[in-house]
């Protein structure tokens, strides 16, 4: 009987693999290229921004969005203000309160004849095909899926039959209204990125920009939209079912009435961003900016050439640190070469500080395994290491509730060099961001914004993070937690079980670092 079961299991696996193998991606022959609409000077946004831009030639106006409520409101209000176009590109878009609210904002814009181009990475769209089909059916909304899976119902099988392709993802995030204002940064679209509801809340960072940077973002969007990896959604998900629009409108109404979304609906009604922008009273940091972005060819290239990578122009634009290097990265996997480079900076006298997730806060234990084994070398070189606590937001905001969130985690991807230049974007310091996924972000020459990164270490880290140190014996680590009652020392990773620590330790021995 056991041999029969083995034979049957092999037949089943081969059959499923064969089923996945039969699926193939549609041809792109009928896909029409489109470009950003550039004659938008006459829109309300264009008229408001033109005199500001003229007063700051060659510079872009930047407004930091560090609070989830503000980041959500900025996107919703820009969608409401748009008159000609919305170009929207994301790695994750959950169909929860945040996601459905912003889908409705796009739909309402399309109802005003605003052209909406929505580019979603297909890795996280499982179960969303009917919703995507309904959105795509609107005459002013076009949805494309980036690097899609061919087998829609048994999605995991795509990784068995086409791993080298589907393992590469589009991690970019941008939201551009009328080719005049763009939001770029680390946030995807989902409750956890904006602090909606009672789940995990991510501490994150975006910037809203106007000026030359917006045209760079639009040009990058066009390259991805018209790339060989962007497929018209209808060719993959089919046509919308009868009555689908009515069902979607009902979901929109239900979302508006949900308690979790009420405070954010209020934010859309009261947030001042767009009104102040149009009144020329919004505080903007006018700076030289540079968009760094991967070539979408990186997704299909079997071997990635240096000129297709974001990393090298990013490091060149930031310059070699002479005095300080502050790095905030939720998924930090420096690998051997990166560890040596960072350690060399610290040994040369540069103050190096790193803030990342603790094991208790991270949502990806495998990534933590790639970082944990590098800690002793970094600390021995003099690097200051801080690991965010799962209670960070409530600890930092001790006088207010963290909007119902039960825990928090770091998701911001930013770093600053010598207190002058700062990067804000989607790039994690890990092999996946460097070699597998596509990424984007802005290099901003701004001591004011760089000071904001420094404040995270001066003010947030002491309250919301553990400081990791080498014990005096030099052979083991300790975690320093600062509390109102004084310092507490932990000999093992705080807030974690022995089983989880064992699992991460075992993963650190596996040859998976290139995947992380």
Coordinates of C-alpha atoms in Angstrom, one line a residue:
X1 CA 0.0 0.0 0.0
X2 CA 2.8 2.4 0.8
X3 CA 4.4 1.9 -2.6
X4 CA 1.0 2.6 -4.3
X5 CA 0.7 5.8 -2.3
X6 CA 4.1 6.9 -3.3
X7 CA 3.3 6.2 -7.0
X8 CA 0.0 8.0 -6.7
X9 CA 1.6 11.0 -5.1
X10 CA 4.2 11.2 -7.9
X11 CA 1.4 11.0 -10.5
X12 CA -0.5 13.8 -8.7
X13 CA 2.6 16.0 -8.5
X14 CA 3.5 15.4 -12.2
X15 CA -0.1 16.1 -13.2
X16 CA -0.2 19.3 -11.3
X17 CA 3.1 20.4 -12.7
X18 CA 1.9 19.5 -16.1
X19 CA -1.3 21.6 -15.6
X20 CA 0.8 24.5 -14.6
X21 CA 3.1 23.9 -17.5
X22 CA 0.2 24.1 -19.9
X23 CA -0.6 27.6 -18.9
X24 CA 1.3 30.3 -20.8
X25 CA 1.2 34.1 -20.8
X26 CA -0.7 35.8 -23.6
X27 CA 1.0 37.6 -26.5
X28 CA 1.5 41.4 -26.2
X29 CA 0.8 42.0 -29.8
X30 CA -2.4 44.0 -29.3
X31 CA -1.2 46.1 -26.4
X32 CA -1.0 49.8 -27.1
X33 CA 1.8 52.0 -25.6
X34 CA 0.7 55.1 -23.8
X35 CA 2.6 58.0 -22.2
X36 CA 2.2 60.4 -19.4
X37 CA -0.1 63.3 -20.2
X38 CA 2.3 66.3 -20.2
X39 CA 0.0 69.2 -21.1
X40 CA -1.4 69.6 -17.6
X41 CA -0.3 73.1 -16.8
X42 CA -3.9 74.3 -17.0
X43 CA -5.1 72.0 -14.3
X44 CA -5.7 73.3 -10.8
X45 CA -2.6 71.5 -9.6
X46 CA -0.6 72.8 -12.5
X47 CA -1.6 76.4 -12.0
X48 CA -0.9 76.2 -8.3
X49 CA 2.6 74.6 -8.7
X50 CA 3.9 76.7 -11.7
X51 CA 4.7 79.9 -9.8
X52 CA 6.3 77.9 -6.9
X53 CA 8.4 76.0 -9.4
X54 CA 9.4 79.2 -11.2
X55 CA 10.6 80.7 -8.0
X56 CA 12.9 77.7 -7.4
X57 CA 14.4 76.8 -10.8
X58 CA 15.9 73.4 -11.1
X59 CA 14.7 72.3 -7.6
X60 CA 11.9 70.0 -6.5
X61 CA 9.5 70.8 -3.6
X62 CA 9.4 68.0 -1.1
X63 CA 7.0 67.4 1.8
X64 CA 7.7 64.4 4.1
X65 CA 4.9 62.0 5.0
X66 CA 5.9 60.2 8.1
X67 CA 2.4 59.6 9.6
X68 CA 0.2 56.9 8.2
X69 CA -2.9 59.1 8.3
X70 CA -1.1 61.8 6.3
X71 CA 0.2 59.3 3.7
X72 CA -3.3 57.9 3.2
X73 CA -4.9 61.4 3.0
X74 CA -2.2 62.6 0.5
X75 CA -3.1 59.8 -2.0
X76 CA -6.8 60.2 -1.6
X77 CA -6.8 63.9 -1.9
X78 CA -4.5 63.8 -5.0
X79 CA -7.0 61.4 -6.6
X80 CA -9.8 63.8 -5.8
X81 CA -7.9 66.8 -7.2
X82 CA -6.7 65.1 -10.4
X83 CA -8.3 66.5 -13.6
X84 CA -6.4 64.7 -16.4
X85 CA -4.5 61.7 -15.2
X86 CA -3.5 59.3 -12.4
X87 CA -0.5 57.0 -12.8
X88 CA -0.3 54.5 -10.0
X89 CA 2.3 51.8 -9.4
X90 CA 2.5 49.4 -6.4
X91 CA 3.9 46.1 -5.3
X92 CA 1.1 45.3 -2.8
X93 CA -2.5 46.5 -2.9
X94 CA -4.7 44.8 -0.4
X95 CA -8.5 44.8 -0.9
X96 CA -9.1 45.9 2.7
X97 CA -10.4 49.2 4.1
X98 CA -7.4 51.2 2.9
X99 CA -7.2 49.4 -0.4
X100 CA -10.9 49.6 -1.2
X101 CA -11.0 53.3 -0.1
X102 CA -8.2 54.2 -2.6
X103 CA -9.7 52.0 -5.3
X104 CA -12.9 54.0 -4.9
X105 CA -10.9 57.2 -5.1
X106 CA -9.5 56.0 -8.4
X107 CA -13.0 55.0 -9.6
X108 CA -14.4 58.5 -8.8
X109 CA -11.6 60.1 -10.6
X110 CA -12.3 58.0 -13.7
X111 CA -16.0 58.9 -13.4
X112 CA -14.7 62.5 -14.0
X113 CA -13.0 61.3 -17.2
X114 CA -9.6 61.3 -15.5
X115 CA -7.4 58.7 -17.2
X116 CA -6.2 56.1 -14.6
X117 CA -3.3 53.8 -15.3
X118 CA -2.9 51.2 -12.6
X119 CA 0.2 49.0 -12.6
X120 CA 0.2 46.2 -10.0
X121 CA 2.9 43.6 -9.4
X122 CA 1.0 40.3 -9.8
X123 CA 2.7 38.5 -7.0
X124 CA 0.2 39.7 -4.4
X125 CA -3.1 39.8 -6.4
X126 CA -4.2 36.3 -5.5
X127 CA -8.1 36.2 -5.2
X128 CA -8.4 39.7 -6.7
X129 CA -9.0 38.7 -10.4
X130 CA -12.7 39.6 -10.3
X131 CA -12.0 42.9 -8.6
X132 CA -9.3 43.8 -11.1
X133 CA -11.5 42.8 -14.0
X134 CA -14.2 45.2 -12.7
X135 CA -11.8 48.1 -12.3
X136 CA -10.4 47.4 -15.7
X137 CA -13.9 47.5 -17.2
X138 CA -14.3 51.2 -16.4
X139 CA -13.7 53.1 -19.7
X140 CA -11.2 55.4 -18.0
X141 CA -9.3 52.9 -16.0
X142 CA -6.7 50.5 -17.5
X143 CA -5.0 47.9 -15.3
X144 CA -1.8 46.1 -16.2
X145 CA -0.2 43.3 -14.2
X146 CA 3.5 43.3 -13.9
X147 CA 5.4 40.0 -14.4
X148 CA 2.2 38.0 -14.1
X149 CA 1.7 34.4 -13.2
X150 CA 0.3 32.3 -16.0
X151 CA -1.5 29.8 -13.8
X152 CA -4.1 31.9 -12.0
X153 CA -5.9 29.3 -9.8
X154 CA -2.9 27.3 -8.6
X155 CA -0.5 30.2 -8.3
X156 CA 2.1 28.4 -6.2
X157 CA 2.7 26.0 -9.1
X158 CA 4.2 28.9 -11.1
X159 CA 7.2 28.9 -8.8
X160 CA 7.7 25.2 -9.7
X161 CA 7.6 25.7 -13.4
X162 CA 8.9 29.3 -13.9
X163 CA 10.8 30.1 -10.8
X164 CA 13.6 32.2 -12.3
X165 CA 11.1 34.6 -13.8
X166 CA 8.3 34.8 -11.1
X167 CA 10.9 35.1 -8.4
X168 CA 11.7 38.7 -9.7
X169 CA 9.2 41.3 -8.6
X170 CA 8.4 44.9 -9.1
X171 CA 8.8 46.5 -5.7
X172 CA 8.3 50.1 -6.9
X173 CA 5.7 52.4 -5.3
X174 CA 4.5 55.7 -6.8
X175 CA 1.3 57.7 -7.1
X176 CA 1.2 60.6 -9.6
X177 CA -1.6 63.1 -10.2
X178 CA -1.8 65.2 -13.4
X179 CA 2.0 64.8 -13.9
X180 CA 2.3 67.6 -11.4
X181 CA 2.5 65.9 -7.9
X182 CA 3.8 62.5 -7.0
X183 CA 4.1 60.4 -3.8
X184 CA 7.1 58.1 -3.6
X185 CA 8.4 56.0 -0.8
X186 CA 8.1 52.8 1.1
X187 CA 4.4 52.4 1.6
X188 CA 2.3 49.9 -0.3
X189 CA -1.5 50.0 -0.1
X190 CA -3.1 48.2 2.8
X191 CA -4.3 48.8 6.3
X192 CA -1.0 48.1 8.0
X193 CA 0.8 50.8 6.0
X194 CA -1.6 53.5 7.2
X195 CA -2.4 52.3 10.7
X196 CA -6.0 51.3 10.0
X197 CA -7.7 48.7 12.2
X198 CA -6.2 46.6 15.0
X199 CA -3.5 44.7 13.2
X200 CA 0.2 45.4 12.8
X201 CA 1.1 49.0 12.0
X202 CA 4.2 49.7 9.9
X203 CA 6.4 52.7 10.7
X204 CA 7.0 54.0 7.2
X205 CA 8.2 57.0 5.2
X206 CA 7.0 58.6 1.9
X207 CA 7.6 62.0 0.3
X208 CA 5.2 64.1 -1.7
X209 CA 7.1 66.0 -4.5
X210 CA 6.4 68.7 -7.1
X211 CA 8.7 70.0 -9.8
X212 CA 11.3 68.2 -11.9
X213 CA 11.2 65.1 -9.8
X214 CA 7.6 64.4 -10.9
X215 CA 8.6 64.3 -14.6
X216 CA 11.3 61.8 -13.7
X217 CA 8.7 59.6 -11.8
X218 CA 6.3 59.8 -14.8
X219 CA 9.1 58.9 -17.3
X220 CA 10.0 55.9 -15.1
X221 CA 6.3 54.9 -14.9
X222 CA 6.0 55.0 -18.7
X223 CA 9.1 52.6 -19.0
X224 CA 7.4 50.1 -16.7
X225 CA 3.9 50.5 -18.2
X226 CA 5.2 49.9 -21.7
X227 CA 7.8 47.2 -20.7
X228 CA 7.8 43.6 -21.8
X229 CA 6.6 42.6 -18.3
X230 CA 3.4 44.7 -18.1
X231 CA 0.4 42.7 -19.4
X232 CA -3.1 44.1 -19.9
X233 CA -5.2 42.7 -17.1
X234 CA -8.1 41.6 -19.2
X235 CA -5.9 39.2 -21.1
X236 CA -5.2 37.4 -17.8
X237 CA -8.3 37.9 -15.6
X238 CA -11.0 38.0 -18.3
X239 CA -14.0 40.3 -18.6
X240 CA -16.0 41.6 -15.6
X241 CA -19.0 39.4 -14.7
X242 CA -22.5 40.8 -15.1
X243 CA -23.4 43.0 -12.1
X244 CA -19.8 43.3 -11.1
X245 CA -19.9 47.1 -11.0
X246 CA -22.9 47.1 -8.7
X247 CA -21.3 44.6 -6.4
X248 CA -18.1 46.7 -6.3
X249 CA -20.1 49.9 -5.5
X250 CA -21.7 48.0 -2.6
X251 CA -18.3 47.0 -1.3
X252 CA -17.2 50.7 -1.5
X253 CA -20.3 51.7 0.5
X254 CA -19.7 49.0 3.1
X255 CA -16.1 50.1 3.5
X256 CA -17.0 53.8 4.0
X257 CA -19.4 52.7 6.8
X258 CA -16.8 50.4 8.5
X259 CA -15.5 51.6 11.9
X260 CA -11.9 50.9 10.9
X261 CA -12.2 53.4 8.0
X262 CA -14.1 56.2 9.8
X263 CA -11.1 58.2 11.1
X264 CA -9.5 57.9 7.7
X265 CA -12.5 59.2 5.9
X266 CA -12.4 62.1 8.3
X267 CA -8.7 62.6 7.4
X268 CA -9.7 62.9 3.7
X269 CA -12.2 65.6 4.7
X270 CA -9.9 67.6 6.9
X271 CA -6.3 67.0 5.8
X272 CA -4.9 70.3 4.5
X273 CA -2.2 69.0 2.0
X274 CA -3.8 69.7 -1.4
X275 CA -5.7 72.8 -0.2
X276 CA -2.4 74.3 1.2
X277 CA -0.6 73.3 -2.0
X278 CA -3.1 75.1 -4.1
X279 CA -3.0 78.1 -1.8
X280 CA 0.8 78.1 -2.0
X281 CA 1.0 77.7 1.8
X282 CA 2.1 74.1 2.1
X283 CA 5.6 73.9 3.6
X284 CA 7.9 72.4 1.0
X285 CA 11.6 71.7 1.2
X286 CA 13.0 72.9 -2.1
X287 CA 16.0 70.7 -3.0
X288 CA 18.0 69.1 -5.7
X289 CA 16.6 65.7 -6.3
X290 CA 17.5 62.6 -8.4
X291 CA 15.2 59.7 -9.1
X292 CA 17.1 56.4 -9.0
X293 CA 15.2 53.5 -10.5
X294 CA 15.9 50.0 -11.9
X295 CA 15.5 49.3 -15.6
X296 CA 12.4 47.1 -16.0
X297 CA 14.6 44.9 -18.2
X298 CA 16.0 43.6 -14.9
X299 CA 12.9 41.5 -14.5
X300 CA 13.6 39.3 -17.6
X301 CA 17.3 39.5 -17.9
X302 CA 19.0 36.2 -17.0
X303 CA 22.1 38.1 -15.9
X304 CA 21.7 41.7 -14.7
X305 CA 24.3 44.2 -16.0
X306 CA 25.5 47.0 -13.8
X307 CA 23.8 49.7 -15.9
X308 CA 20.4 48.1 -15.2
X309 CA 20.8 48.3 -11.4
X310 CA 19.7 51.0 -9.1
X311 CA 22.3 50.3 -6.5
X312 CA 25.4 51.8 -8.2
X313 CA 23.8 55.1 -9.2
X314 CA 22.2 55.3 -5.8
X315 CA 25.6 55.0 -4.0
X316 CA 27.2 57.4 -6.5
X317 CA 24.5 60.0 -5.9
X318 CA 24.7 59.7 -2.2
X319 CA 28.5 60.0 -2.1
X320 CA 31.1 58.4 0.2
X321 CA 30.3 59.1 3.9
X322 CA 32.9 61.2 5.6
X323 CA 31.3 61.9 9.0
X324 CA 28.0 60.0 9.4
X325 CA 25.9 57.2 7.8
X326 CA 22.4 56.6 9.2
X327 CA 20.6 53.7 7.7
X328 CA 16.9 52.7 8.3
X329 CA 16.0 49.4 6.6
X330 CA 13.3 46.9 7.8
X331 CA 14.8 44.0 5.9
X332 CA 18.5 44.2 6.3
X333 CA 20.7 41.5 4.7
X334 CA 24.1 43.1 4.2
X335 CA 25.8 39.8 3.1
X336 CA 29.5 39.4 3.3
X337 CA 30.6 42.3 1.0
X338 CA 28.1 44.7 2.5
X339 CA 29.0 43.9 6.0
X340 CA 32.7 44.5 5.2
X341 CA 31.9 47.8 3.5
X342 CA 29.8 49.1 6.4
X343 CA 32.4 47.8 8.9
X344 CA 35.2 49.6 7.0
X345 CA 33.2 52.9 7.2
X346 CA 32.9 52.5 11.0
X347 CA 36.6 51.6 11.4
X348 CA 37.6 54.7 9.4
X349 CA 35.9 57.0 11.9
X350 CA 32.5 57.5 10.2
X351 CA 29.6 57.3 12.7
X352 CA 27.4 54.4 11.5
X353 CA 24.0 53.8 12.9
X354 CA 21.5 51.2 11.7
X355 CA 17.8 50.8 12.6
X356 CA 16.1 47.6 11.6
X357 CA 13.4 45.2 12.9
X358 CA 13.9 43.1 15.9
X359 CA 13.1 39.4 15.6
X360 CA 10.0 40.1 17.7
X361 CA 8.8 42.8 15.2
X362 CA 9.8 41.4 11.8
X363 CA 7.3 39.7 9.6
X364 CA 9.9 37.7 7.7
X365 CA 12.0 35.5 9.9
X366 CA 14.1 34.2 7.0
X367 CA 15.3 37.7 6.3
X368 CA 16.3 38.2 10.0
X369 CA 18.4 35.1 9.7
X370 CA 20.5 36.8 7.0
X371 CA 21.0 39.8 9.2
X372 CA 21.5 38.2 12.6
X373 CA 24.7 36.3 11.6
X374 CA 26.3 39.6 10.6
X375 CA 25.7 41.5 13.8
X376 CA 28.9 40.5 15.6
X377 CA 31.1 41.7 12.8
X378 CA 29.2 45.0 12.5
X379 CA 29.3 45.6 16.3
X380 CA 33.0 44.7 16.5
X381 CA 33.7 47.4 13.9
X382 CA 31.9 50.1 16.0
X383 CA 28.6 50.2 14.2
X384 CA 25.6 51.2 16.4
X385 CA 22.8 48.7 16.0
X386 CA 19.2 49.4 17.0
X387 CA 16.3 46.9 16.6
X388 CA 12.7 48.2 16.6
X389 CA 10.4 46.9 19.3
X390 CA 6.9 45.5 18.4
X391 CA 5.6 48.2 20.9
X392 CA 7.6 51.0 19.3
X393 CA 4.8 53.3 18.2
X394 CA 2.9 53.1 21.4
X395 CA 6.2 53.5 23.4
X396 CA 7.2 56.6 21.4
X397 CA 3.7 58.0 21.5
X398 CA 3.2 57.2 25.2
X399 CA 0.5 59.8 25.6
X400 CA -1.7 58.5 22.8
X401 CA -3.0 55.2 21.5
X402 CA -1.4 53.9 18.4
X403 CA -4.8 54.0 16.7
X404 CA -5.7 50.5 17.9
X405 CA -2.7 48.7 16.5
X406 CA -1.7 45.7 18.6
X407 CA 1.9 45.8 17.4
X408 CA 4.2 47.7 15.1
X409 CA 7.1 47.0 12.8
X410 CA 9.5 49.0 10.7
X411 CA 8.9 49.4 7.0
X412 CA 10.6 52.7 6.1
X413 CA 13.6 52.5 3.7
X414 CA 15.7 55.6 4.1
X415 CA 19.3 56.6 4.8
X416 CA 21.3 59.8 5.1
X417 CA 24.9 60.6 4.5
X418 CA 26.8 63.3 6.4
X419 CA 23.6 65.0 7.4
X420 CA 23.2 66.4 3.9
X421 CA 21.7 63.9 1.5
X422 CA 18.8 61.5 2.2
X423 CA 17.3 58.6 0.2
X424 CA 13.6 57.8 0.5
X425 CA 12.2 54.9 -1.6
X426 CA 11.5 51.2 -1.8
X427 CA 15.1 49.8 -1.7
X428 CA 15.9 47.5 1.1
X429 CA 19.6 46.8 1.9
X430 CA 19.4 43.2 0.9
X431 CA 20.3 41.0 -2.1
X432 CA 16.7 40.8 -3.3
X433 CA 16.4 44.6 -3.8
X434 CA 19.9 44.7 -5.3
X435 CA 19.7 41.9 -7.8
X436 CA 16.2 40.4 -8.1
X437 CA 13.4 43.0 -7.6
X438 CA 13.0 46.3 -9.3
X439 CA 13.2 49.3 -7.0
X440 CA 12.9 53.1 -7.0
X441 CA 13.5 56.1 -4.8
X442 CA 14.6 59.7 -4.6
X443 CA 18.0 61.1 -3.6
X444 CA 17.3 64.4 -2.0
X445 CA 19.9 67.0 -1.2
X446 CA 18.4 68.4 2.0
X447 CA 20.0 68.8 5.5
X448 CA 16.5 69.4 6.8
X449 CA 15.2 66.0 5.7
X450 CA 18.5 64.3 6.7
X451 CA 18.1 65.8 10.1
X452 CA 14.7 63.9 10.3
X453 CA 16.5 60.6 9.8
X454 CA 19.0 61.6 12.5
X455 CA 16.1 62.3 14.9
X456 CA 14.9 58.8 14.5
X457 CA 18.2 57.6 16.1
X458 CA 18.3 60.5 18.7
X459 CA 14.7 60.4 19.8
X460 CA 12.8 57.4 18.5
X461 CA 15.4 54.6 18.8
X462 CA 16.1 55.2 22.6
X463 CA 12.4 54.8 23.3
X464 CA 11.2 52.4 20.6
X465 CA 14.2 50.1 19.9
X466 CA 16.6 47.8 21.6
X467 CA 20.2 48.7 21.3
X468 CA 22.3 45.6 20.5
X469 CA 25.8 45.4 22.0
X470 CA 28.6 43.0 22.3
X471 CA 29.0 41.8 25.8
X472 CA 32.4 42.6 27.4
X473 CA 33.5 39.1 26.8
X474 CA 33.1 39.9 23.0
X475 CA 31.6 36.5 22.3
X476 CA 27.8 37.1 22.8
X477 CA 25.2 39.8 22.4
X478 CA 22.9 41.7 24.7
X479 CA 19.9 43.9 24.0
X480 CA 19.5 47.1 26.0
X481 CA 15.9 48.2 26.5
X482 CA 15.4 51.7 28.0
X483 CA 12.3 52.0 30.1
X484 CA 10.9 54.6 32.5
X485 CA 12.3 52.5 35.3
X486 CA 15.8 52.4 33.8
X487 CA 17.8 50.1 31.5
X488 CA 16.8 46.4 31.1
X489 CA 19.4 44.0 29.7
X490 CA 18.3 40.9 27.7
X491 CA 20.6 38.0 27.0
X492 CA 18.4 36.6 24.2
X493 CA 16.4 38.4 21.6
X494 CA 13.6 40.0 23.6
X495 CA 10.0 38.9 23.1
X496 CA 10.8 35.7 21.2
X497 CA 10.4 32.1 21.9
X498 CA 13.3 29.6 22.0
X499 CA 11.7 27.8 19.1
X500 CA 11.6 30.9 16.9
X501 CA 15.2 31.7 17.7
X502 CA 16.2 28.1 16.9
X503 CA 14.4 28.3 13.5
X504 CA 16.1 31.6 12.6
X505 CA 19.4 30.1 13.7
X506 CA 18.9 27.1 11.5
X507 CA 17.9 29.2 8.5
X508 CA 21.1 31.2 8.9
X509 CA 23.1 28.1 7.9
X510 CA 21.1 27.6 4.7
X511 CA 22.4 28.9 1.3
X512 CA 19.4 31.2 0.8
X513 CA 21.0 34.6 1.4
X514 CA 20.8 35.4 -2.4
X515 CA 17.0 35.0 -2.1
X516 CA 16.5 37.3 0.9

